[in-house]
Short mmCIF file of C-alpha atoms and ligand atoms in Angstrom, two decimals:
data_model
loop_
_atom_site.label_atom_id
_atom_site.label_comp_id
_atom_site.label_asym_id
_atom_site.label_seq_id
_atom_site.Cartn_x
_atom_site.Cartn_y
_atom_site.Cartn_z
CA MET A 1 -0.02 0.04 0.20
CA THR A 2 1.06 3.30 -0.81
CA VAL A 3 -0.59 6.61 0.33
CA MET A 4 1.30 9.18 -1.22
CA VAL A 5 1.00 13.34 -0.48
CA LEU A 6 1.98 15.15 -4.01
CA ILE A 7 2.36 18.97 -3.19
CA GLY A 8 3.78 21.79 -4.36
CA ALA A 9 6.99 22.41 -3.44
CA GLN A 10 6.91 26.44 -4.24
CA TRP A 11 4.59 28.53 -4.59
CA GLY A 12 2.21 26.75 -6.46
CA ASP A 13 1.38 26.29 -10.23
CA GLU A 14 4.05 23.65 -10.28
CA GLY A 15 2.70 21.53 -12.81
CA LYS A 16 0.65 19.17 -10.21
CA GLY A 17 -1.90 17.90 -12.45
CA LYS A 18 0.77 16.18 -14.60
CA ALA A 19 2.21 14.40 -11.81
CA THR A 20 -1.32 12.95 -10.88
CA ASP A 21 -1.39 12.11 -14.28
CA LEU A 22 1.62 9.79 -14.21
CA TYR A 23 0.35 7.91 -10.94
CA GLY A 24 -3.40 8.60 -10.99
CA GLY A 25 -4.01 5.80 -13.62
CA ARG A 26 -2.15 3.17 -11.08
CA VAL A 27 -3.65 4.44 -7.15
CA GLN A 28 -7.58 3.24 -6.43
CA TRP A 29 -7.94 6.77 -4.91
CA VAL A 30 -7.26 10.68 -5.36
CA VAL A 31 -7.93 12.88 -2.78
CA ARG A 32 -8.03 16.42 -1.97
CA TYR A 33 -6.93 17.82 1.28
CA GLN A 34 -7.29 21.81 1.65
CA GLY A 35 -7.98 24.64 -0.47
CA GLY A 36 -11.48 25.12 -2.55
CA ASN A 37 -11.70 26.55 -5.88
CA ASN A 38 -8.65 28.84 -5.71
CA ALA A 39 -6.78 26.12 -6.87
CA GLY A 40 -6.45 25.00 -11.12
CA HIS A 41 -5.07 22.27 -12.36
CA THR A 42 -4.74 21.76 -16.16
CA VAL A 43 -4.56 18.03 -17.22
CA VAL A 44 -4.06 17.11 -21.21
CA LEU A 45 -5.45 13.73 -21.69
CA PRO A 46 -3.53 11.36 -24.57
CA ASP A 47 -5.98 12.46 -27.46
CA GLY A 48 -4.83 15.90 -26.56
CA GLN A 49 -8.02 17.17 -24.71
CA SER A 50 -7.15 19.55 -21.87
CA PHE A 51 -9.20 19.73 -18.88
CA ALA A 52 -9.13 22.68 -16.30
CA LEU A 53 -10.01 21.30 -13.08
CA HIS A 54 -10.41 23.66 -9.88
CA LEU A 55 -12.08 21.72 -7.14
CA ILE A 56 -12.72 17.99 -8.19
CA PRO A 57 -9.72 15.75 -8.10
CA SER A 58 -8.03 15.26 -11.36
CA GLY A 59 -8.31 11.76 -10.51
CA ILE A 60 -11.88 12.01 -12.09
CA LEU A 61 -10.71 12.09 -15.55
CA THR A 62 -9.29 8.42 -15.05
CA PRO A 63 -11.45 5.50 -15.42
CA GLY A 64 -12.01 3.58 -12.18
CA VAL A 65 -10.50 6.18 -9.51
CA THR A 66 -12.86 6.99 -6.79
CA ASN A 67 -12.22 10.61 -6.09
CA VAL A 68 -12.71 12.32 -2.52
CA ILE A 69 -12.97 16.06 -1.53
CA GLY A 70 -12.04 15.71 2.01
CA ASN A 71 -12.82 17.47 5.28
CA GLY A 72 -10.19 19.96 5.10
CA VAL A 73 -11.86 21.16 1.66
CA VAL A 74 -13.79 24.40 1.47
CA ILE A 75 -16.64 23.39 -1.22
CA ASP A 76 -18.40 26.57 -3.08
CA PRO A 77 -21.63 24.38 -4.29
CA GLY A 78 -22.81 26.42 -6.92
CA VAL A 79 -19.10 25.91 -8.15
CA LEU A 80 -19.16 22.10 -7.65
CA LEU A 81 -22.09 21.90 -9.89
CA THR A 82 -20.82 23.84 -13.00
CA GLU A 83 -17.25 21.87 -12.92
CA LEU A 84 -19.31 18.27 -12.38
CA SER A 85 -21.65 19.55 -15.34
CA GLY A 86 -18.91 20.58 -17.59
CA LEU A 87 -16.91 17.69 -17.33
CA GLU A 88 -20.42 14.85 -17.78
CA GLU A 89 -20.85 17.61 -20.67
CA ARG A 90 -17.63 16.30 -22.35
CA GLY A 91 -18.20 12.25 -21.31
CA VAL A 92 -16.43 12.19 -18.48
CA ASP A 93 -17.93 9.94 -15.75
CA THR A 94 -18.10 12.02 -12.45
CA SER A 95 -19.98 8.90 -10.25
CA ARG A 96 -16.95 8.39 -8.66
CA LEU A 97 -16.97 11.38 -6.31
CA LEU A 98 -17.04 11.45 -2.82
CA ILE A 99 -17.79 14.74 -0.73
CA SER A 100 -16.94 15.08 2.99
CA ALA A 101 -19.84 15.41 5.30
CA ASP A 102 -17.55 17.71 7.53
CA ALA A 103 -16.22 20.05 4.55
CA HIS A 104 -17.00 23.70 4.91
CA LEU A 105 -19.33 26.00 2.50
CA ILE A 106 -18.26 28.80 0.75
CA MET A 107 -21.09 30.87 1.27
CA PRO A 108 -21.87 34.10 -0.73
CA TYR A 109 -21.12 36.15 1.99
CA HIS A 110 -17.72 34.41 1.96
CA VAL A 111 -17.31 35.56 -1.98
CA ALA A 112 -18.42 39.13 -0.79
CA ILE A 113 -16.15 39.81 2.19
CA ASP A 114 -13.11 38.51 0.20
CA ARG A 115 -13.47 40.76 -2.86
CA VAL A 116 -14.54 43.86 -0.97
CA SER A 117 -12.01 43.12 1.89
CA GLU A 118 -9.02 43.00 -0.86
CA ARG A 119 -10.50 46.65 -1.73
CA TYR A 120 -9.95 48.21 1.33
CA LEU A 121 -6.33 46.87 1.50
CA GLY A 122 -5.39 48.77 -1.10
CA LYS A 123 -1.71 48.56 -1.04
CA ALA A 124 -1.36 45.92 1.21
CA LYS A 125 -3.89 43.76 -0.58
CA ILE A 126 -3.10 39.67 -0.61
CA GLY A 127 -3.99 39.45 -4.11
CA THR A 128 -6.46 36.60 -3.02
CA THR A 129 -8.32 34.79 -6.15
CA GLY A 130 -11.68 36.34 -4.78
CA ARG A 131 -13.45 33.04 -4.19
CA GLY A 132 -14.21 33.65 -0.87
CA ILE A 133 -11.43 30.64 0.26
CA GLY A 134 -10.15 32.88 3.66
CA PRO A 135 -13.47 34.04 5.15
CA ALA A 136 -14.75 30.48 4.87
CA TYR A 137 -11.66 29.09 6.41
CA GLN A 138 -11.84 32.25 9.08
CA ASP A 139 -15.72 31.23 9.95
CA LYS A 140 -14.01 27.12 10.34
CA VAL A 141 -11.86 28.04 12.99
CA ALA A 142 -14.56 30.63 14.40
CA ARG A 143 -17.26 27.98 14.56
CA LEU A 144 -19.57 29.97 12.67
CA GLY A 145 -18.91 27.74 9.68
CA VAL A 146 -21.97 26.08 7.52
CA ARG A 147 -20.81 22.31 6.69
CA VAL A 148 -21.79 20.05 4.10
CA GLN A 149 -23.52 17.74 6.12
CA ASP A 150 -25.91 20.92 7.53
CA LEU A 151 -27.34 20.38 3.66
CA LEU A 152 -29.00 17.19 5.44
CA ASP A 153 -31.42 19.18 7.97
CA PRO A 154 -32.93 22.25 6.43
CA SER A 155 -33.54 23.75 9.79
CA ILE A 156 -29.57 23.63 11.15
CA LEU A 157 -29.13 24.96 8.40
CA ALA A 158 -31.19 27.85 8.35
CA GLN A 159 -29.49 28.09 12.24
CA LYS A 160 -26.05 28.66 11.25
CA VAL A 161 -26.63 30.92 8.46
CA GLU A 162 -28.73 33.08 10.65
CA ALA A 163 -26.00 32.65 12.77
CA ALA A 164 -23.50 33.91 10.61
CA LEU A 165 -25.37 36.24 8.95
CA ASP A 166 -25.85 38.50 12.09
CA VAL A 167 -21.97 39.34 12.21
CA LYS A 168 -21.49 39.31 8.28
CA ASN A 169 -24.32 41.59 7.24
CA GLN A 170 -22.86 44.23 10.12
CA LEU A 171 -19.71 43.64 8.44
CA LEU A 172 -20.82 44.43 5.29
CA VAL A 173 -23.43 47.39 5.81
CA LYS A 174 -21.60 48.84 8.52
CA ILE A 175 -18.23 48.56 7.85
CA TYR A 176 -17.64 48.20 3.69
CA ASN A 177 -21.07 50.19 2.86
CA ARG A 178 -22.88 47.40 1.20
CA ARG A 179 -26.45 45.50 0.74
CA ALA A 180 -27.07 43.06 3.82
CA LEU A 181 -27.53 39.51 2.40
CA ASP A 182 -30.94 37.72 2.38
CA ARG A 183 -31.00 34.76 4.83
CA ALA A 184 -33.99 32.87 3.29
CA ARG A 185 -33.07 33.53 -0.62
CA ILE A 186 -29.38 32.05 0.70
CA VAL A 187 -30.75 28.67 2.39
CA ASP A 188 -33.10 27.98 -0.61
CA GLU A 189 -30.48 28.41 -3.04
CA VAL A 190 -28.01 26.11 -1.37
CA LEU A 191 -30.85 23.60 -0.35
CA ALA A 192 -31.32 23.43 -4.38
CA GLN A 193 -27.36 23.24 -4.91
CA ALA A 194 -27.35 20.52 -2.61
CA GLU A 195 -30.05 18.19 -4.78
CA GLY A 196 -27.67 17.96 -7.21
CA PHE A 197 -24.66 16.24 -4.71
CA ARG A 198 -26.34 14.90 -1.70
CA HIS A 199 -26.08 11.55 -2.92
CA ARG A 200 -22.24 11.96 -2.91
CA ILE A 201 -21.92 13.16 0.87
CA ALA A 202 -20.16 10.34 2.46
CA ASP A 203 -17.95 9.84 6.19
CA THR A 204 -14.82 10.09 4.04
CA ARG A 205 -12.53 9.41 6.88
CA LEU A 206 -13.98 6.06 7.56
CA VAL A 207 -14.12 5.08 3.44
CA LEU A 208 -10.51 6.18 3.03
CA GLY A 209 -9.25 4.41 6.40
CA GLU A 210 -10.96 1.07 5.45
CA ALA A 211 -9.37 1.56 1.75
CA ALA A 212 -5.91 2.44 3.62
CA ARG A 213 -6.67 -0.95 5.52
CA ARG A 214 -7.47 -2.88 2.69
CA GLY A 215 -3.80 -1.92 1.01
CA GLU A 216 -5.19 0.32 -1.91
CA HIS A 217 -3.05 2.99 -3.40
CA ILE A 218 -4.44 6.11 -2.15
CA LEU A 219 -3.12 9.80 -3.85
CA LEU A 220 -3.53 12.78 -1.62
CA GLU A 221 -3.44 15.81 -3.95
CA GLY A 222 -2.44 19.14 -2.71
CA SER A 223 -3.05 22.50 -4.23
CA GLN A 224 -1.08 25.93 -4.22
CA GLY A 225 2.16 24.90 -2.74
CA THR A 226 4.66 25.16 0.62
CA LEU A 227 5.18 28.84 0.77
CA LEU A 228 1.30 29.26 0.13
CA ASP A 229 0.72 27.62 3.75
CA VAL A 230 -0.77 29.77 6.34
CA ASP A 231 1.79 28.35 9.11
CA HIS A 232 4.86 27.37 6.69
CA GLY A 233 4.15 29.98 3.86
CA THR A 234 5.41 33.15 3.44
CA TYR A 235 2.55 34.98 5.88
CA PRO A 236 0.71 36.83 5.42
CA TYR A 237 1.04 36.45 1.60
CA VAL A 238 -0.27 33.18 1.89
CA THR A 239 -3.89 30.84 1.13
CA SER A 240 -5.65 30.47 4.41
CA SER A 241 -4.87 26.48 5.00
CA ASN A 242 -2.38 23.68 4.87
CA PRO A 243 -1.03 22.79 1.67
CA THR A 244 2.42 21.05 3.33
CA ALA A 245 2.35 17.48 3.72
CA GLY A 246 1.10 17.54 7.30
CA GLY A 247 -2.00 19.34 6.25
CA ALA A 248 -2.82 15.63 4.07
CA SER A 249 -3.14 14.09 7.03
CA VAL A 250 -5.71 16.25 8.89
CA GLY A 251 -7.63 17.57 5.90
CA SER A 252 -8.33 13.57 5.07
CA GLY A 253 -8.51 11.97 7.93
CA LEU A 254 -5.83 9.26 7.55
CA GLY A 255 -3.12 9.60 10.43
CA PRO A 256 0.52 10.65 10.01
CA THR A 257 1.83 6.64 10.20
CA SER A 258 -0.15 5.81 7.26
CA ILE A 259 1.97 8.34 4.86
CA THR A 260 4.25 6.66 3.04
CA ALA A 261 5.51 8.60 0.04
CA VAL A 262 5.78 12.37 0.07
CA LEU A 263 6.45 13.40 -4.09
CA GLY A 264 7.19 17.31 -4.31
CA ILE A 265 6.42 18.67 -7.27
CA LEU A 266 9.29 21.60 -8.44
CA LYS A 267 9.23 23.66 -11.19
CA ALA A 268 12.53 23.80 -13.03
CA TYR A 269 12.29 27.57 -12.16
CA THR A 270 10.00 30.21 -10.17
CA THR A 271 6.36 31.41 -10.12
CA ARG A 272 3.93 32.89 -7.85
CA VAL A 273 0.87 34.66 -8.44
CA GLY A 274 -0.18 37.33 -6.00
CA SER A 275 1.53 39.96 -3.85
CA GLY A 276 4.68 38.83 -1.54
CA PRO A 277 8.44 38.97 -1.71
CA PHE A 278 9.79 36.62 -4.53
CA PRO A 279 13.56 37.13 -4.26
CA THR A 280 14.24 35.53 -7.55
CA GLU A 281 11.67 37.22 -9.59
CA LEU A 282 13.17 38.91 -12.62
CA HIS A 283 11.66 42.10 -13.71
CA ASP A 284 13.41 41.93 -16.98
CA GLU A 285 13.19 40.19 -20.31
CA TRP A 286 14.08 36.99 -18.81
CA GLY A 287 10.93 37.32 -16.39
CA GLU A 288 8.99 37.73 -20.03
CA TYR A 289 10.98 34.96 -21.64
CA LEU A 290 9.97 32.32 -18.77
CA ARG A 291 6.53 33.49 -18.84
CA LYS A 292 5.96 33.25 -22.65
CA THR A 293 7.57 29.77 -23.09
CA GLY A 294 6.15 28.39 -20.17
CA GLY A 295 2.87 30.28 -20.82
CA GLU A 296 2.61 31.03 -17.10
CA ILE A 297 -0.77 32.19 -17.00
CA GLY A 298 -3.14 31.56 -14.19
CA VAL A 299 -5.73 28.64 -15.09
CA THR A 300 -8.25 30.35 -12.10
CA THR A 301 -7.89 33.88 -12.36
CA GLY A 302 -5.88 34.22 -16.02
CA ARG A 303 -3.19 36.65 -14.06
CA LEU A 304 0.19 36.85 -15.53
CA ARG A 305 2.56 34.78 -13.31
CA ARG A 306 5.50 36.12 -11.96
CA CYS A 307 8.67 34.81 -12.65
CA GLY A 308 12.12 34.03 -11.27
CA TRP A 309 14.89 31.20 -11.26
CA PHE A 310 15.23 28.54 -9.50
CA ASP A 311 15.49 28.73 -5.94
CA ALA A 312 17.43 25.99 -4.23
CA VAL A 313 16.63 27.91 -0.27
CA ILE A 314 12.79 27.47 -0.94
CA ALA A 315 13.54 23.74 -2.39
CA ARG A 316 15.61 23.00 0.67
CA TYR A 317 13.26 24.35 2.81
CA ALA A 318 10.08 22.40 1.22
CA SER A 319 12.26 19.08 1.78
CA ARG A 320 12.40 19.90 5.33
CA VAL A 321 9.02 21.18 6.07
CA ASN A 322 7.20 18.46 3.76
CA GLY A 323 9.80 15.33 4.18
CA ILE A 324 9.71 14.82 1.16
CA THR A 325 11.17 11.76 -0.37
CA ASP A 326 11.05 12.05 -3.92
CA TYR A 327 10.98 15.35 -6.73
CA PHE A 328 9.01 16.00 -9.58
CA LEU A 329 10.91 18.06 -11.28
CA THR A 330 8.55 20.01 -14.28
CA LYS A 331 8.73 22.16 -17.19
CA LEU A 332 12.54 21.19 -18.18
CA ASP A 333 11.80 22.07 -21.50
CA VAL A 334 11.56 25.71 -20.57
CA LEU A 335 14.68 26.40 -19.75
CA SER A 336 16.03 24.96 -23.42
CA SER A 337 18.12 27.86 -25.01
CA LEU A 338 19.33 29.95 -22.58
CA GLU A 339 23.33 30.14 -22.90
CA THR A 340 23.77 30.18 -19.07
CA VAL A 341 20.95 28.70 -16.80
CA PRO A 342 21.55 31.02 -13.10
CA ILE A 343 20.47 28.40 -9.81
CA CYS A 344 20.06 30.86 -6.80
CA VAL A 345 22.09 28.51 -3.98
CA ALA A 346 21.74 31.11 -0.94
CA TYR A 347 20.91 34.54 -0.04
CA ASP A 348 22.33 37.56 0.85
CA VAL A 349 20.70 39.14 3.93
CA ASP A 350 22.17 42.15 4.73
CA GLY A 351 25.51 41.54 3.98
CA GLU A 352 25.21 37.67 5.07
CA ARG A 353 25.16 34.76 3.64
CA VAL A 354 22.38 32.67 4.49
CA GLU A 355 21.66 29.38 3.52
CA ASP A 356 17.93 28.58 4.76
CA MET A 357 15.18 30.57 4.84
CA PRO A 358 15.25 33.59 7.11
CA MET A 359 13.51 33.12 10.25
CA THR A 360 11.53 36.36 9.76
CA GLN A 361 9.63 37.86 7.12
CA THR A 362 12.00 41.18 7.54
CA GLY A 363 14.84 38.79 6.41
CA PHE A 364 12.86 37.04 3.99
CA HIS A 365 12.13 40.62 2.22
CA HIS A 366 15.63 41.57 2.47
CA ALA A 367 17.10 38.69 0.56
CA THR A 368 18.71 38.84 -2.34
CA PRO A 369 19.96 35.67 -4.31
CA VAL A 370 23.42 34.44 -4.64
CA TYR A 371 23.15 33.12 -7.74
CA GLU A 372 25.62 30.23 -9.50
CA GLN A 373 25.79 30.22 -13.31
CA MET A 374 25.28 26.64 -14.91
CA PRO A 375 25.84 26.06 -18.43
CA GLY A 376 22.80 25.64 -20.77
CA TRP A 377 21.40 23.58 -23.98
CA PHE A 378 20.11 24.38 -27.13
CA GLU A 379 18.48 21.20 -27.95
CA ASP A 380 14.90 20.57 -27.94
CA ILE A 381 14.65 17.74 -24.97
CA SER A 382 10.52 17.70 -25.43
CA GLY A 383 11.24 14.28 -26.86
CA CYS A 384 13.58 12.54 -24.21
CA ARG A 385 12.17 9.68 -22.74
CA THR A 386 15.12 8.47 -20.57
CA PHE A 387 17.50 10.39 -18.30
CA GLU A 388 20.52 9.51 -20.73
CA GLU A 389 18.94 11.19 -23.99
CA LEU A 390 19.02 14.58 -22.59
CA PRO A 391 21.96 16.48 -23.43
CA ALA A 392 24.97 16.80 -20.70
CA ASN A 393 24.29 20.07 -19.71
CA ALA A 394 20.52 19.77 -18.86
CA ARG A 395 21.51 16.51 -16.87
CA ALA A 396 23.97 18.28 -14.90
CA TYR A 397 21.41 20.98 -14.08
CA VAL A 398 19.17 18.12 -13.04
CA ARG A 399 21.90 16.72 -10.16
CA ARG A 400 22.68 20.28 -9.74
CA LEU A 401 19.13 20.47 -8.29
CA GLU A 402 19.05 17.87 -6.43
CA GLU A 403 22.10 17.94 -4.72
CA LEU A 404 20.74 21.59 -3.66
CA SER A 405 17.18 20.64 -2.61
CA LEU A 406 18.29 17.40 -0.40
CA SER A 407 15.52 15.15 -2.01
CA ARG A 408 16.46 12.65 -5.17
CA ILE A 409 14.37 13.68 -8.31
CA SER A 410 12.24 10.61 -9.61
CA ALA A 411 10.75 12.62 -12.59
CA ILE A 412 11.17 15.23 -14.91
CA GLY A 413 8.66 16.98 -17.06
CA VAL A 414 9.76 17.77 -20.60
CA GLY A 415 6.74 18.99 -22.19
CA PRO A 416 2.95 19.27 -21.12
CA GLY A 417 1.60 15.82 -22.55
CA ARG A 418 0.43 12.88 -20.67
CA ASP A 419 3.77 11.24 -22.04
CA GLN A 420 6.48 13.75 -21.87
CA THR A 421 7.83 12.44 -18.80
CA ILE A 422 11.24 10.82 -17.90
CA VAL A 423 10.76 8.50 -14.77
CA LEU A 424 13.91 7.84 -12.53
CA HIS A 425 12.44 6.20 -9.92
CA ASP A 426 8.30 4.74 -9.54
CA VAL A 427 7.06 5.99 -6.11
CA LEU A 428 4.38 3.65 -6.08
CA SER A 429 6.31 0.64 -6.32
CA GLY A 430 9.59 2.15 -4.60
CA SER A 431 11.40 1.07 -7.53
P1 IMP B 1 -6.57 32.65 -1.40
O1 IMP B 1 -6.26 31.62 -1.42
O2 IMP B 1 -7.70 33.18 -2.64
O3 IMP B 1 -6.96 33.41 -0.71
O4 IMP B 1 -5.47 33.31 -2.44
C1 IMP B 1 -4.14 33.65 -1.08
C2 IMP B 1 -3.17 33.68 -1.97
O5 IMP B 1 -2.67 32.07 -2.87
C3 IMP B 1 -2.94 34.48 -3.20
O6 IMP B 1 -1.86 35.00 -3.45
C4 IMP B 1 -3.32 33.79 -4.56
O7 IMP B 1 -2.84 34.29 -5.82
C5 IMP B 1 -2.63 32.72 -3.93
N1 IMP B 1 -3.55 31.33 -4.78
C6 IMP B 1 -4.63 30.63 -4.20
N2 IMP B 1 -4.80 29.76 -4.67
C7 IMP B 1 -3.58 29.19 -5.73
C8 IMP B 1 -3.30 28.61 -6.89
O8 IMP B 1 -3.61 27.77 -7.02
N3 IMP B 1 -1.93 28.50 -7.46
C9 IMP B 1 -0.93 29.66 -6.86
N4 IMP B 1 -1.28 30.53 -6.10
C10 IMP B 1 -2.40 30.44 -5.24
#
């Protein structure tokens, strides 16, 4: 049995869909454990069809896989239904999707507050996706949240929405100068939406626990990335959940000792969307080059991603906080045809060389990259299927990243297609 956690090692958008694609066909379960429709996975099928998924686990595209939206996820019911019908219209079988009774719901007031509070923050804004993620998690922690199971009891649902709206309407009207929201309307709307998915509601921690006991392979699929984690990320420019590997246990209900592998997805360079510090960010033509060549535009928001060179300080940090056993290095092909490829090996923080993530926010803000230059390669590597087929300089680049990142690289992405991957070690079989 393998319970594998798949997480983004940087700021998200590392190309996780491609890794789920590699292993999704050989696992019985794919589970989302945190986040919501702030995520965006693009999966390209062998026939060239491309799917952008936001909320539903990417295993939905693999016949025979059961997909779970775990207790740690926040669900916008309208988005769930739209995504389901979009898949069904394209002929995808969605019957194998279970939803945790304990997952929290994103309500219309969460979306309203997310958008208006960002506007009020002005220059200090987080750059959220505006999907209501932060406010939904705030309510979860404040014990004011509405859970999926509340949809099964209309009177409890009405009470919970009323309790939440007592506070939210004060906030919307008195602080943000917006219109108050109507309880009855919200309750009617979500109850109607629930009809579309109530048959999927399940005690998913029990179901998953039993699957693990039977020895089935389970993939716990993280969204966002290590540096967007509310505890371990670049706070306050983070999302409101725990994408790091520990969150996989909390957000699925599978105990930590059942996790047998942690696969970190690591892009061969670095990107970030939204605000916040980014030491290797490039504001010149090279940043533009990476953006264009790598197609660095957000799947969820359509925003242009900020781009920079590979940062080994971040990779080392990700290895540590996630207990990464293996890396899947993505988008190596994007770096083809550069004379030299810089790698950030350490930071200079106020004149001092720092090898690890600075302890304070100020330290990270003041970090300037210390670069090592690696010789580039000009060959098209998108057809390579073994490590040996890669040009010598590309191999040296990969080996250097591995050395600096403190975890082995087990797979390399050389193009967006499903088969454009070099596998060095098989994480599922351990070979
Ligand atoms: P929120 O998750 O919408 O609250 O946004 C908080 C921060 O996380 C913002 O900087 C977003 O741009 C970023 N973020 C959220 N989801 C993703 C993702 O899937 N990929 C990359 N960044 C994300």
